[in-house]
Amino acid sequence: MARKNQTLGEFIIENQSEFKYSSGELSRLINSIRLAAKVVNHQVNKAGLVDILGEAGDTNIQGEDQQKLDVIANETFINTLKNREIVCGIGSEENDDFITIEGHNDDHQNKYVVLMDPLDGSSNIDVNVSVGTIFSVYRRITPPGTPVTIEDFLQPGRNQVAAGYIIYGTSTMLVYTTGHGVNGFTLNPAIGTFYLSHPNMKFPEEGNIYSVNEGNYTHFPQGVKNYIKYCQEESGNRPYTSRYIGSLVSDIHRNMIKGGIYMYPKSSLNAKGKLRLLYECNPMAFITEQAGGKASDGYTSILDLKPTELHERVPFFCGSKKMVEKAEAFMEESL
């Protein structure tokens, strides 16, 4: 039974029986993510004091400039997971290809693969806006004892055994699910411990916030334009409030607490959408559904999509159930 002020470590141990197939590895994996989060949190919080701001001088597979903190966060999470020999493979938004990890005696016996966006919203670093880490955990589907292959990573989101995010904001929070609801833990920086602060998080079924980059309005599909106009009309509890930070973790976190919809549709600028299915959409969709919300590409549940490549992009609609269903209705009408 979740109780406030319970530490993350205590919560993991108490709920270990809920981890399907696991004999302790998944608990250790979450613990490793907790440790890496504290290291990255320290780096984020001192970003204004030392020379880790700005671009690293490289671009990632997406063609985006890598910020220095992007690189630090990526290395921190990869090394923490590698050193504990819990996972057999890692896929990161910052790496061109997946990473194969050997276990004891090069036996590849570990059961889980992790996919992650090590520092989401990193373009906001230099202006002191919240950033985050997103992670997703799958049980491998290739035989244990062999190196992982691409098919271990290209699984539908329904196969996730855990997903979560860390938000580095006015307080640092780790929010995650293992398919048994969503719980949020806040870091006490004085002693370096995460405490359960938001048990059993739920999206309100209806909300009054819509989050979308309206600067791209003219490039959006007609269904999205129609829904935005609907959000702005004076009727009932509308017009809705427009709130868009541009940091996915921050926008979804706010909407889960207050009620709202987040949209990053395809457009004439991004024909397939911009967000990555494996590193951003699937984990956020799993969390959202576990919190009573809904996530889709405008027509189909995100968790039912079959990935075809590591860095695949998809349109993304996510949030309070009735709001997402209304947006889908506008998308359907405009076909």
Coordinates of C-alpha atoms in Angstrom, one line a residue:
M1 CA 0.0 0.0 0.0
A2 CA 1.6 3.3 -1.2
R3 CA 2.0 5.8 1.6
K4 CA 3.3 9.4 1.5
N5 CA 6.9 9.9 2.8
Q6 CA 7.8 6.4 1.9
T7 CA 11.2 6.3 0.2
L8 CA 11.6 5.2 -3.4
G9 CA 13.8 2.3 -2.2
E10 CA 11.1 1.2 0.3
F11 CA 8.4 1.5 -2.3
I12 CA 10.4 -0.6 -4.8
I13 CA 11.0 -3.4 -2.3
E14 CA 7.4 -3.4 -1.1
N15 CA 6.0 -3.6 -4.6
Q16 CA 8.5 -6.0 -6.1
S17 CA 6.0 -8.8 -6.4
E18 CA 4.1 -6.8 -9.0
F19 CA 7.1 -7.0 -11.4
K20 CA 6.1 -9.7 -13.8
Y21 CA 8.9 -12.3 -14.6
S22 CA 11.4 -10.5 -12.4
S23 CA 13.6 -12.0 -9.7
G24 CA 15.0 -8.6 -8.6
E25 CA 16.5 -7.3 -11.8
L26 CA 13.7 -4.8 -12.5
S27 CA 14.0 -3.4 -9.0
R28 CA 17.7 -3.0 -9.4
L29 CA 17.2 -1.4 -12.8
I30 CA 14.8 1.2 -11.3
N31 CA 17.4 1.8 -8.5
S32 CA 20.1 2.4 -11.1
I33 CA 17.9 5.0 -12.9
R34 CA 17.3 6.6 -9.5
L35 CA 21.1 6.9 -8.9
A36 CA 21.8 8.2 -12.4
A37 CA 18.9 10.8 -12.0
K38 CA 20.6 12.1 -8.9
V39 CA 23.9 12.6 -10.7
V40 CA 22.2 14.3 -13.7
N41 CA 20.2 16.5 -11.3
H42 CA 23.4 17.7 -9.7
Q43 CA 24.9 18.5 -13.1
V44 CA 21.7 20.3 -14.2
N45 CA 21.6 22.4 -11.0
K46 CA 25.1 23.6 -11.4
A47 CA 24.8 24.3 -15.1
G48 CA 24.8 28.1 -14.6
L49 CA 28.0 27.9 -12.5
V50 CA 30.4 25.9 -14.7
D51 CA 31.1 25.5 -18.3
I52 CA 28.7 22.8 -19.2
L53 CA 26.2 25.1 -21.0
G54 CA 25.9 25.4 -24.7
E55 CA 26.5 23.1 -27.6
A56 CA 28.9 20.2 -27.4
G57 CA 29.8 20.7 -31.0
D58 CA 28.4 17.5 -32.3
T59 CA 25.0 16.6 -33.8
N60 CA 23.0 13.5 -32.9
I61 CA 21.4 11.0 -35.3
Q62 CA 18.4 13.4 -35.5
G63 CA 20.6 16.1 -37.0
E64 CA 20.1 18.2 -33.9
D65 CA 23.0 20.0 -32.1
Q66 CA 23.9 18.1 -29.0
Q67 CA 24.0 20.3 -25.8
K68 CA 26.9 19.6 -23.4
L69 CA 24.4 18.4 -20.8
D70 CA 22.8 16.1 -23.3
V71 CA 26.1 14.3 -23.6
I72 CA 26.7 14.2 -19.9
A73 CA 23.2 12.8 -19.2
N74 CA 23.6 10.2 -21.9
E75 CA 26.9 9.0 -20.6
T76 CA 25.7 9.0 -17.0
F77 CA 22.6 6.8 -17.7
I78 CA 24.5 4.4 -20.0
N79 CA 27.4 4.0 -17.7
T80 CA 25.2 3.5 -14.6
L81 CA 23.2 0.8 -16.3
K82 CA 26.3 -0.9 -17.8
N83 CA 28.2 -1.0 -14.6
R84 CA 25.4 -2.8 -12.7
E85 CA 25.0 -5.5 -15.4
I86 CA 21.2 -5.4 -15.3
V87 CA 20.3 -4.7 -18.9
C88 CA 21.4 -6.5 -22.1
G89 CA 20.9 -3.5 -24.4
I90 CA 20.3 0.3 -24.4
G91 CA 18.8 2.5 -27.1
S92 CA 19.3 6.2 -26.7
E93 CA 18.0 9.2 -28.7
E94 CA 21.6 10.5 -28.7
N95 CA 23.1 7.3 -30.2
D96 CA 22.9 6.2 -33.9
D97 CA 22.5 2.6 -33.0
F98 CA 21.6 0.5 -30.0
I99 CA 24.2 -0.6 -27.5
T100 CA 24.8 -4.3 -26.8
I101 CA 25.8 -5.1 -23.2
E102 CA 27.5 -8.3 -22.2
G103 CA 26.8 -9.8 -18.7
H104 CA 29.0 -11.9 -16.5
N105 CA 31.4 -14.0 -18.6
D106 CA 30.1 -12.4 -21.8
D107 CA 26.9 -14.5 -21.4
H108 CA 24.2 -11.9 -22.4
Q109 CA 21.9 -13.4 -19.7
N110 CA 20.2 -10.1 -18.6
K111 CA 16.5 -9.9 -19.5
Y112 CA 15.8 -6.2 -20.1
V113 CA 16.5 -3.5 -22.6
V114 CA 16.2 0.2 -21.9
L115 CA 15.2 3.0 -24.3
M116 CA 15.7 6.6 -23.2
D117 CA 15.8 10.2 -24.0
P118 CA 18.5 11.2 -21.5
L119 CA 17.8 15.0 -21.5
D120 CA 14.4 15.9 -23.0
G121 CA 13.9 19.7 -23.7
S122 CA 17.6 20.4 -23.7
S123 CA 17.2 23.5 -25.9
N124 CA 15.7 25.0 -22.7
I125 CA 18.8 24.5 -20.6
D126 CA 20.4 27.9 -21.3
V127 CA 17.2 29.8 -20.3
N128 CA 16.7 27.9 -17.0
V129 CA 13.5 26.1 -18.0
S130 CA 12.7 22.6 -16.7
V131 CA 14.2 19.6 -18.6
G132 CA 13.8 15.9 -18.0
T133 CA 14.8 12.3 -18.7
I134 CA 12.4 9.8 -20.2
F135 CA 12.9 6.0 -20.0
S136 CA 11.2 2.9 -21.1
V137 CA 11.9 -0.8 -20.2
Y138 CA 11.1 -3.9 -22.2
R139 CA 11.8 -7.6 -21.6
R140 CA 14.0 -8.9 -24.4
I141 CA 12.3 -11.2 -27.0
T142 CA 15.4 -12.8 -28.4
P143 CA 16.8 -15.8 -26.5
P144 CA 18.9 -15.1 -23.3
G145 CA 22.5 -16.0 -23.8
T146 CA 22.7 -14.3 -27.2
P147 CA 23.5 -10.7 -28.1
V148 CA 20.4 -8.4 -28.4
T149 CA 19.2 -7.6 -31.9
I150 CA 17.1 -4.7 -33.3
E151 CA 13.9 -6.7 -32.8
D152 CA 14.4 -6.4 -29.0
F153 CA 14.0 -2.7 -29.3
L154 CA 11.3 -2.5 -32.0
Q155 CA 8.5 -3.7 -29.8
P156 CA 5.0 -2.1 -29.5
G157 CA 4.6 0.1 -26.5
R158 CA 2.1 -2.4 -25.0
N159 CA 5.1 -4.7 -24.3
Q160 CA 6.7 -2.2 -21.9
V161 CA 7.2 -3.5 -18.4
A162 CA 8.1 -0.1 -16.9
A163 CA 8.4 3.5 -18.0
G164 CA 9.0 6.8 -16.4
Y165 CA 10.4 10.3 -16.4
I166 CA 12.5 12.5 -14.2
I167 CA 11.7 16.2 -14.2
Y168 CA 14.5 18.6 -13.1
G169 CA 12.5 21.6 -12.1
T170 CA 11.8 23.7 -9.0
S171 CA 11.9 20.3 -7.3
T172 CA 13.3 17.1 -8.9
M173 CA 10.7 14.3 -9.3
L174 CA 10.9 10.7 -10.6
V175 CA 7.5 9.5 -11.9
Y176 CA 7.2 5.9 -13.1
T177 CA 4.9 3.0 -13.7
T178 CA 5.3 -0.8 -13.9
G179 CA 1.8 -1.3 -15.1
H180 CA 0.2 -0.9 -11.7
G181 CA -0.6 2.8 -11.6
V182 CA 1.6 5.8 -11.6
N183 CA 3.6 7.2 -8.6
G184 CA 5.7 10.3 -8.2
F185 CA 8.7 10.7 -5.9
T186 CA 10.3 14.0 -5.0
L187 CA 14.0 14.3 -4.2
N188 CA 15.0 15.8 -0.9
P189 CA 18.3 17.3 -2.0
A190 CA 19.6 17.7 1.5
I191 CA 19.9 14.0 2.0
G192 CA 19.7 12.7 -1.6
T193 CA 16.6 10.6 -1.1
F194 CA 13.4 10.4 -3.2
Y195 CA 10.2 10.3 -1.2
L196 CA 6.7 9.3 -2.4
S197 CA 4.9 12.6 -2.8
H198 CA 2.3 11.9 -5.5
P199 CA 0.8 8.4 -4.9
N200 CA -1.5 7.0 -7.6
M201 CA -1.3 9.9 -10.0
K202 CA -4.3 10.4 -12.3
F203 CA -5.2 12.5 -15.3
P204 CA -8.5 14.4 -14.7
E205 CA -10.9 13.0 -17.3
E206 CA -11.5 16.5 -18.6
G207 CA -9.2 19.5 -18.5
N208 CA -9.0 23.1 -19.6
I209 CA -5.4 23.3 -20.9
Y210 CA -4.2 22.7 -24.4
S211 CA -0.5 22.5 -25.1
V212 CA 0.7 22.9 -28.7
N213 CA 3.2 25.1 -30.6
E214 CA 0.7 27.4 -32.2
G215 CA 3.5 29.1 -34.1
N216 CA 3.2 26.1 -36.5
Y217 CA -0.6 26.5 -36.8
T218 CA -0.6 27.2 -40.6
H219 CA 1.4 24.0 -41.1
F220 CA -1.0 21.7 -39.1
P221 CA -3.5 19.3 -40.6
Q222 CA -7.1 20.7 -40.9
G223 CA -8.3 18.5 -38.1
V224 CA -5.8 20.0 -35.7
K225 CA -6.6 23.5 -36.8
N226 CA -10.3 22.8 -36.2
Y227 CA -9.7 21.4 -32.7
I228 CA -7.5 24.4 -31.8
K229 CA -10.4 26.7 -32.9
Y230 CA -12.7 24.6 -30.7
C231 CA -10.4 25.1 -27.7
Q232 CA -10.6 28.8 -28.3
E233 CA -14.3 29.1 -28.6
E234 CA -16.4 30.6 -25.8
S235 CA -18.8 27.9 -24.8
G236 CA -19.2 25.9 -21.5
N237 CA -15.8 25.7 -19.8
R238 CA -14.1 27.1 -22.9
P239 CA -12.0 28.8 -24.1
Y240 CA -9.3 26.6 -22.7
T241 CA -6.0 28.0 -21.4
S242 CA -3.0 27.7 -23.8
R243 CA 0.1 26.5 -21.9
Y244 CA 3.2 25.3 -23.9
I245 CA 6.7 25.1 -22.3
G246 CA 8.3 23.2 -25.2
S247 CA 9.7 20.6 -22.8
L248 CA 7.7 17.4 -23.2
V249 CA 8.2 16.2 -19.7
S250 CA 7.2 19.5 -18.2
D251 CA 4.1 19.9 -20.4
I252 CA 2.8 16.3 -19.7
H253 CA 3.6 16.5 -16.0
R254 CA 1.6 19.7 -15.6
N255 CA -1.3 18.4 -17.7
M256 CA -1.4 15.2 -15.6
I257 CA -1.8 17.2 -12.4
K258 CA -4.1 19.9 -13.7
G259 CA -5.9 18.2 -16.7
G260 CA -5.1 19.0 -20.3
I261 CA -4.0 17.8 -23.7
Y262 CA -0.6 17.9 -25.3
M263 CA -0.3 17.8 -29.1
Y264 CA 2.7 17.5 -31.4
P265 CA 0.9 16.7 -34.7
K266 CA 2.5 16.0 -38.1
S267 CA 2.8 19.1 -40.2
S268 CA 4.1 20.3 -43.6
L269 CA 7.3 21.0 -41.7
N270 CA 7.5 17.5 -40.1
A271 CA 5.6 15.1 -42.3
K272 CA 5.8 12.2 -39.9
G273 CA 5.7 14.3 -36.7
K274 CA 8.7 15.3 -34.6
L275 CA 8.6 13.2 -31.4
R276 CA 10.3 9.8 -31.3
L277 CA 8.0 6.8 -30.9
L278 CA 10.5 4.7 -28.9
Y279 CA 12.1 7.3 -26.7
E280 CA 9.3 9.8 -26.0
C281 CA 5.8 8.7 -27.2
N282 CA 5.7 5.1 -26.0
P283 CA 6.9 5.7 -22.4
M284 CA 4.7 8.8 -22.1
A285 CA 1.7 6.9 -23.5
F286 CA 2.2 4.0 -21.1
I287 CA 2.4 6.5 -18.1
T288 CA -0.6 8.3 -19.4
E289 CA -2.8 5.2 -19.9
Q290 CA -1.8 4.0 -16.4
A291 CA -2.9 7.4 -15.1
G292 CA -6.3 7.1 -16.7
G293 CA -5.5 9.3 -19.7
K294 CA -5.2 8.5 -23.4
A295 CA -2.4 8.8 -26.0
S296 CA -2.7 8.4 -29.8
D297 CA -1.3 9.5 -33.1
G298 CA -4.6 11.1 -33.8
Y299 CA -6.3 7.9 -34.9
T300 CA -4.6 4.9 -33.3
S301 CA -3.4 4.2 -29.8
I302 CA 0.3 4.9 -29.5
L303 CA 0.9 1.7 -27.6
D304 CA -0.5 -0.3 -30.5
L305 CA 1.9 1.1 -33.1
K306 CA 4.5 -1.4 -34.4
P307 CA 7.9 0.4 -34.6
T308 CA 9.9 0.0 -37.8
E309 CA 13.1 1.8 -36.9
L310 CA 15.0 3.0 -33.8
H311 CA 14.5 6.8 -34.4
E312 CA 11.0 6.7 -35.9
R313 CA 8.9 9.8 -35.5
V314 CA 5.1 9.9 -35.0
P315 CA 2.4 12.5 -34.4
F316 CA 1.4 12.6 -30.7
F317 CA -1.8 13.5 -28.8
C318 CA -1.7 12.8 -25.1
G319 CA -3.6 13.8 -22.0
S320 CA -7.0 13.8 -20.4
K321 CA -9.1 11.1 -22.0
K322 CA -12.1 13.2 -23.1
M323 CA -9.9 15.9 -24.6
V324 CA -7.9 13.4 -26.6
E325 CA -11.1 11.7 -27.8
K326 CA -12.4 15.1 -28.9
A327 CA -9.2 15.9 -30.8
E328 CA -9.4 12.5 -32.5
A329 CA -13.0 13.2 -33.5
F330 CA -11.9 16.4 -35.2
M331 CA -9.1 14.5 -37.0
E332 CA -11.6 11.9 -38.2
E333 CA -14.1 14.5 -39.5
S334 CA -11.4 16.2 -41.6
L335 CA -10.4 13.1 -43.5

